């Protein structure tokens, strides 16, 4: 496959993959990988004003070649007043600006309470392929100290669970390591992957809320399952690390 330079990204851009039978169009590249790195873009306006802006992410493979680009669609009032509790749509596009995934969370006035996340306080995100076919969903499940997220297929059967630790902080003075969220299979309880918030460096962590994540999964995992685990990054980020001074939460 040809690799071309991507001006302004600090990496390289992967060319399009040929179509594969049984794989949603645009996700063919995921069939051959076991890791993705998701880097949030630094927003200068947000850094200096504290006003929440639409999030943007570059997505790379392990060789720092850009494979996808993600950007948020959301209401300005919801971003300023509701912070991480806002509804949103994330558009995931390939290097040719073709939509390959859509991640959608409708706005709900009261949701996400940990101890009733399986009931009235559900706050799901829905994941669609590039043709707007639902391929699955993700939502918080009941928990007390340790956040739990469930990944479900398009029939709402739970496939995986993502579990966070009690301490999820990172700062330049301590806790400089990555924060891991193991992905376990519901079928047998085995760990099949990891979502991690990676340490971005002292300057980046201190003066911005632009985060970096990585996801790992078996190379032979079904492409749709890989896509669902990749989509979970945006749920983890919005739920646990998107708080800032405007929304009254604990900083990332």
CSV table of C-alpha atoms in Angstrom, one decimal:
chain,number,residue,atom,x,y,z
A,1,UNK,CA,0.0,0.0,0.0
A,2,UNK,CA,1.2,3.5,-0.9
A,3,UNK,CA,2.0,5.9,1.9
A,4,UNK,CA,1.9,9.7,1.3
A,5,UNK,CA,2.9,12.6,3.5
A,6,UNK,CA,0.1,14.5,5.2
A,7,UNK,CA,1.1,18.2,5.5
A,8,UNK,CA,0.5,19.6,9.0
A,9,UNK,CA,-0.2,16.4,10.8
A,10,UNK,CA,3.3,15.4,11.8
A,11,UNK,CA,2.8,12.0,10.3
A,12,UNK,CA,1.9,10.1,7.1
A,13,UNK,CA,-1.4,9.4,5.4
A,14,UNK,CA,-2.5,5.9,4.4
A,15,UNK,CA,-4.0,5.4,1.0
A,16,UNK,CA,-7.4,3.7,0.6
A,17,UNK,CA,-7.8,0.0,1.1
A,18,UNK,CA,-9.6,-2.2,-1.5
A,19,UNK,CA,-13.1,-3.4,-0.6
A,20,UNK,CA,-13.5,-6.6,1.5
A,21,UNK,CA,-16.5,-8.8,1.4
A,22,UNK,CA,-18.5,-8.7,4.7
A,23,UNK,CA,-16.6,-5.6,6.0
A,24,UNK,CA,-18.4,-2.2,6.1
A,25,UNK,CA,-17.0,0.1,3.5
A,26,UNK,CA,-14.2,2.3,4.8
A,27,UNK,CA,-13.3,-0.1,7.7
A,28,UNK,CA,-11.2,-2.5,5.6
A,29,UNK,CA,-7.9,-1.1,7.0
A,30,UNK,CA,-8.9,-2.3,10.5
A,31,UNK,CA,-8.8,-5.9,9.4
A,32,UNK,CA,-5.0,-5.9,9.4
A,33,UNK,CA,-4.1,-3.9,12.6
A,34,UNK,CA,-4.0,-4.5,16.4
A,35,UNK,CA,-3.6,-0.9,17.6
A,36,UNK,CA,-4.8,2.7,17.0
A,37,UNK,CA,-3.6,5.9,18.5
A,38,UNK,CA,-6.1,8.7,18.9
A,39,UNK,CA,-4.7,12.2,19.5
A,40,UNK,CA,-7.0,15.1,20.3
A,41,UNK,CA,-6.1,18.4,18.6
A,42,UNK,CA,-5.2,21.3,20.8
A,43,UNK,CA,-7.7,24.1,20.5
A,44,UNK,CA,-6.1,27.5,21.0
A,45,UNK,CA,-9.4,29.3,21.6
A,46,UNK,CA,-10.4,26.8,24.3
A,47,UNK,CA,-6.9,26.9,25.9
A,48,UNK,CA,-7.0,30.7,26.4
A,49,UNK,CA,-10.7,31.3,27.0
A,50,UNK,CA,-11.8,28.1,28.8
A,51,UNK,CA,-14.9,28.0,26.4
A,52,UNK,CA,-15.5,24.4,25.3
A,53,UNK,CA,-15.1,24.0,21.5
A,54,UNK,CA,-15.9,21.1,19.2
A,55,UNK,CA,-13.4,18.3,19.7
A,56,UNK,CA,-11.2,17.0,16.9
A,57,UNK,CA,-9.0,14.0,16.8
A,58,UNK,CA,-6.3,12.5,14.5
A,59,UNK,CA,-6.2,8.7,14.4
A,60,UNK,CA,-2.9,7.0,13.6
A,61,UNK,CA,-1.6,3.5,13.4
A,62,UNK,CA,1.4,2.3,15.4
A,63,UNK,CA,3.8,3.7,12.7
A,64,UNK,CA,2.3,7.2,13.1
A,65,UNK,CA,0.6,7.0,9.7
A,66,UNK,CA,-2.8,8.8,9.8
A,67,UNK,CA,-5.7,6.6,9.0
A,68,UNK,CA,-8.8,8.4,10.2
A,69,UNK,CA,-9.9,11.9,11.3
A,70,UNK,CA,-12.7,12.5,13.9
A,71,UNK,CA,-14.6,15.7,14.6
A,72,UNK,CA,-17.5,16.6,16.8
A,73,UNK,CA,-20.9,18.0,15.9
A,74,UNK,CA,-22.7,19.5,18.8
A,75,UNK,CA,-24.8,22.4,19.9
A,76,UNK,CA,-23.0,25.5,21.2
A,77,UNK,CA,-25.3,26.0,24.1
A,78,UNK,CA,-25.0,22.4,25.2
A,79,UNK,CA,-21.2,22.6,25.1
A,80,UNK,CA,-21.1,25.8,27.2
A,81,UNK,CA,-23.9,24.8,29.7
A,82,UNK,CA,-23.8,21.0,29.8
A,83,UNK,CA,-20.1,20.3,29.3
A,84,UNK,CA,-19.5,16.6,29.0
A,85,UNK,CA,-23.2,15.8,29.5
A,86,UNK,CA,-24.0,17.2,26.1
A,87,UNK,CA,-25.4,15.3,23.2
A,88,UNK,CA,-23.0,14.9,20.3
A,89,UNK,CA,-22.2,13.3,17.0
A,90,UNK,CA,-18.7,12.2,16.1
A,91,UNK,CA,-17.9,11.8,12.4
A,92,UNK,CA,-15.1,9.4,11.7
A,93,UNK,CA,-13.7,10.0,8.2
A,94,UNK,CA,-10.9,8.4,6.2
A,95,UNK,CA,-8.1,10.4,4.5
A,96,UNK,CA,-10.4,11.0,1.5
A,97,UNK,CA,-13.1,12.6,3.7
A,98,UNK,CA,-15.4,9.6,3.4
A,99,UNK,CA,-17.5,8.8,6.5
A,100,UNK,CA,-16.6,5.4,7.8
A,101,UNK,CA,-18.2,5.6,11.3
A,102,UNK,CA,-20.7,7.8,13.0
A,103,UNK,CA,-20.9,7.9,16.8
A,104,UNK,CA,-24.0,9.5,18.2
A,105,UNK,CA,-25.2,10.4,21.7
A,106,UNK,CA,-28.6,12.1,21.9
A,107,UNK,CA,-29.0,14.7,24.6
A,108,UNK,CA,-30.8,13.7,27.8
A,109,UNK,CA,-31.5,16.1,30.7
A,110,UNK,CA,-30.7,13.6,33.5
A,111,UNK,CA,-28.5,10.6,32.7
A,112,UNK,CA,-25.3,8.8,33.6
A,113,UNK,CA,-25.9,8.4,37.4
A,114,UNK,CA,-23.5,5.4,38.2
A,115,UNK,CA,-25.8,3.4,40.5
A,116,UNK,CA,-28.8,3.3,38.0
A,117,UNK,CA,-27.0,3.4,34.7
A,118,UNK,CA,-28.7,0.1,33.7
A,119,UNK,CA,-32.2,1.7,34.3
A,120,UNK,CA,-33.6,5.2,33.9
A,121,UNK,CA,-30.2,6.9,33.8
A,122,UNK,CA,-28.9,5.1,30.8
A,123,UNK,CA,-26.8,7.3,28.5
A,124,UNK,CA,-25.9,5.3,25.4
A,125,UNK,CA,-24.0,6.1,22.4
A,126,UNK,CA,-24.9,4.5,19.1
A,127,UNK,CA,-22.4,3.5,16.5
A,128,UNK,CA,-23.2,3.4,12.8
A,129,UNK,CA,-21.1,2.4,9.7
A,130,UNK,CA,-20.6,4.7,6.8
A,131,UNK,CA,-23.9,3.7,5.3
A,132,UNK,CA,-25.8,4.6,8.5
A,133,UNK,CA,-26.3,1.0,9.5
A,134,UNK,CA,-26.3,0.5,13.2
A,135,UNK,CA,-23.4,-1.8,14.2
A,136,UNK,CA,-23.7,-1.5,17.9
A,137,UNK,CA,-23.9,0.7,21.0
A,138,UNK,CA,-22.1,1.5,24.2
A,139,UNK,CA,-23.3,2.8,27.6
A,140,UNK,CA,-22.3,2.9,31.2
A,141,UNK,CA,-23.4,0.1,33.4
A,142,UNK,CA,-24.1,0.2,37.2
A,143,UNK,CA,-21.0,0.9,39.3
A,144,UNK,CA,-19.9,2.5,42.5
A,145,UNK,CA,-16.1,3.4,42.5
A,146,UNK,CA,-14.9,1.8,39.3
A,147,UNK,CA,-16.5,3.0,36.0
A,148,UNK,CA,-18.0,0.3,33.9
A,149,UNK,CA,-18.9,0.5,30.2
A,150,UNK,CA,-20.7,-2.1,28.2
A,151,UNK,CA,-20.2,-2.7,24.5
A,152,UNK,CA,-23.2,-4.2,22.7
A,153,UNK,CA,-23.9,-5.5,19.2
A,154,UNK,CA,-26.7,-4.2,16.9
A,155,UNK,CA,-29.2,-6.5,18.7
A,156,UNK,CA,-28.2,-5.0,22.1
A,157,UNK,CA,-26.4,-8.2,23.2
A,158,UNK,CA,-23.5,-7.3,25.4
A,159,UNK,CA,-20.2,-8.3,23.9
A,160,UNK,CA,-17.5,-6.7,26.1
A,161,UNK,CA,-17.1,-4.7,29.3
A,162,UNK,CA,-14.6,-1.9,29.8
A,163,UNK,CA,-13.6,-1.3,33.4
A,164,UNK,CA,-11.7,1.7,34.8
A,165,UNK,CA,-9.6,2.0,37.9
A,166,UNK,CA,-10.5,3.9,41.1
A,167,UNK,CA,-7.8,6.5,40.3
A,168,UNK,CA,-7.9,7.9,36.8
A,169,UNK,CA,-5.9,11.1,37.2
A,170,UNK,CA,-2.8,12.2,35.4
A,171,UNK,CA,-0.7,15.2,36.3
A,172,UNK,CA,2.9,16.6,35.7
A,173,UNK,CA,3.9,16.0,39.3
A,174,UNK,CA,2.7,12.5,39.9
A,175,UNK,CA,0.7,9.7,38.1
A,176,UNK,CA,2.6,10.1,34.9
A,177,UNK,CA,1.8,6.7,33.6
A,178,UNK,CA,-0.9,5.5,31.2
A,179,UNK,CA,-4.4,4.9,32.6
A,180,UNK,CA,-5.6,1.5,31.4
A,181,UNK,CA,-9.1,0.4,30.8
A,182,UNK,CA,-9.1,-3.4,30.2
A,183,UNK,CA,-11.6,-4.8,27.7
A,184,UNK,CA,-13.0,-8.2,28.7
A,185,UNK,CA,-15.3,-10.6,26.8
A,186,UNK,CA,-18.7,-11.3,28.3
A,187,UNK,CA,-18.5,-14.9,26.9
A,188,UNK,CA,-15.6,-16.1,29.2
A,189,UNK,CA,-14.3,-13.0,31.1
A,190,UNK,CA,-11.0,-13.0,29.3
A,191,UNK,CA,-9.2,-9.8,28.5
A,192,UNK,CA,-9.3,-9.2,24.7
A,193,UNK,CA,-8.0,-5.6,24.5
A,194,UNK,CA,-7.2,-2.4,26.2
A,195,UNK,CA,-8.3,1.2,26.0
A,196,UNK,CA,-5.6,3.5,27.5
A,197,UNK,CA,-5.3,7.2,28.2
A,198,UNK,CA,-1.7,7.8,27.5
A,199,UNK,CA,0.6,10.3,29.2
A,200,UNK,CA,0.9,13.3,26.8
A,201,UNK,CA,3.8,15.0,28.5
A,202,UNK,CA,4.0,17.6,31.2
A,203,UNK,CA,3.3,20.7,29.1
A,204,UNK,CA,0.4,19.2,27.2
A,205,UNK,CA,-1.2,17.8,30.4
A,206,UNK,CA,-0.7,21.0,32.4
A,207,UNK,CA,-2.0,23.7,30.0
A,208,UNK,CA,-4.5,21.8,27.7
A,209,UNK,CA,-7.3,19.3,28.0
A,210,UNK,CA,-6.2,17.7,24.7
A,211,UNK,CA,-5.9,14.0,25.5
A,212,UNK,CA,-4.2,11.0,23.8
A,213,UNK,CA,-5.6,7.5,23.8
A,214,UNK,CA,-4.6,4.1,22.4
A,215,UNK,CA,-6.7,1.0,21.7
A,216,UNK,CA,-5.3,-2.5,21.4
A,217,UNK,CA,-7.2,-5.6,20.2
A,218,UNK,CA,-6.3,-9.0,18.6
A,219,UNK,CA,-5.4,-8.6,14.9
A,220,UNK,CA,-7.8,-11.4,14.1
A,221,UNK,CA,-10.8,-9.8,15.9
A,222,UNK,CA,-13.8,-9.1,13.8
A,223,UNK,CA,-13.6,-5.7,12.1
A,224,UNK,CA,-16.9,-4.6,13.5
A,225,UNK,CA,-15.8,-5.5,17.1
A,226,UNK,CA,-12.6,-3.5,16.5
A,227,UNK,CA,-14.7,-0.6,15.4
A,228,UNK,CA,-16.9,-0.7,18.5
A,229,UNK,CA,-13.8,-0.8,20.8
A,230,UNK,CA,-12.3,2.1,18.9
A,231,UNK,CA,-15.6,4.0,19.2
A,232,UNK,CA,-15.5,3.5,23.0
A,233,UNK,CA,-12.6,6.0,23.2
A,234,UNK,CA,-15.0,8.8,22.6
A,235,UNK,CA,-17.4,7.6,25.4
A,236,UNK,CA,-14.5,7.2,27.9
A,237,UNK,CA,-13.1,10.7,27.0
A,238,UNK,CA,-16.5,12.5,27.2
A,239,UNK,CA,-17.5,10.7,30.4
A,240,UNK,CA,-14.3,10.8,32.4
A,241,UNK,CA,-11.9,13.4,30.9
A,242,UNK,CA,-13.9,16.1,29.3
A,243,UNK,CA,-14.6,18.1,32.5
A,244,UNK,CA,-13.3,21.6,32.6
A,245,UNK,CA,-13.9,24.8,34.6
A,246,UNK,CA,-17.0,25.7,32.6
A,247,UNK,CA,-18.8,22.5,33.4
A,248,UNK,CA,-17.8,22.5,37.1
A,249,UNK,CA,-16.1,19.1,37.1
A,250,UNK,CA,-12.7,17.8,38.0
A,251,UNK,CA,-10.1,18.7,35.4
A,252,UNK,CA,-8.7,16.0,33.2
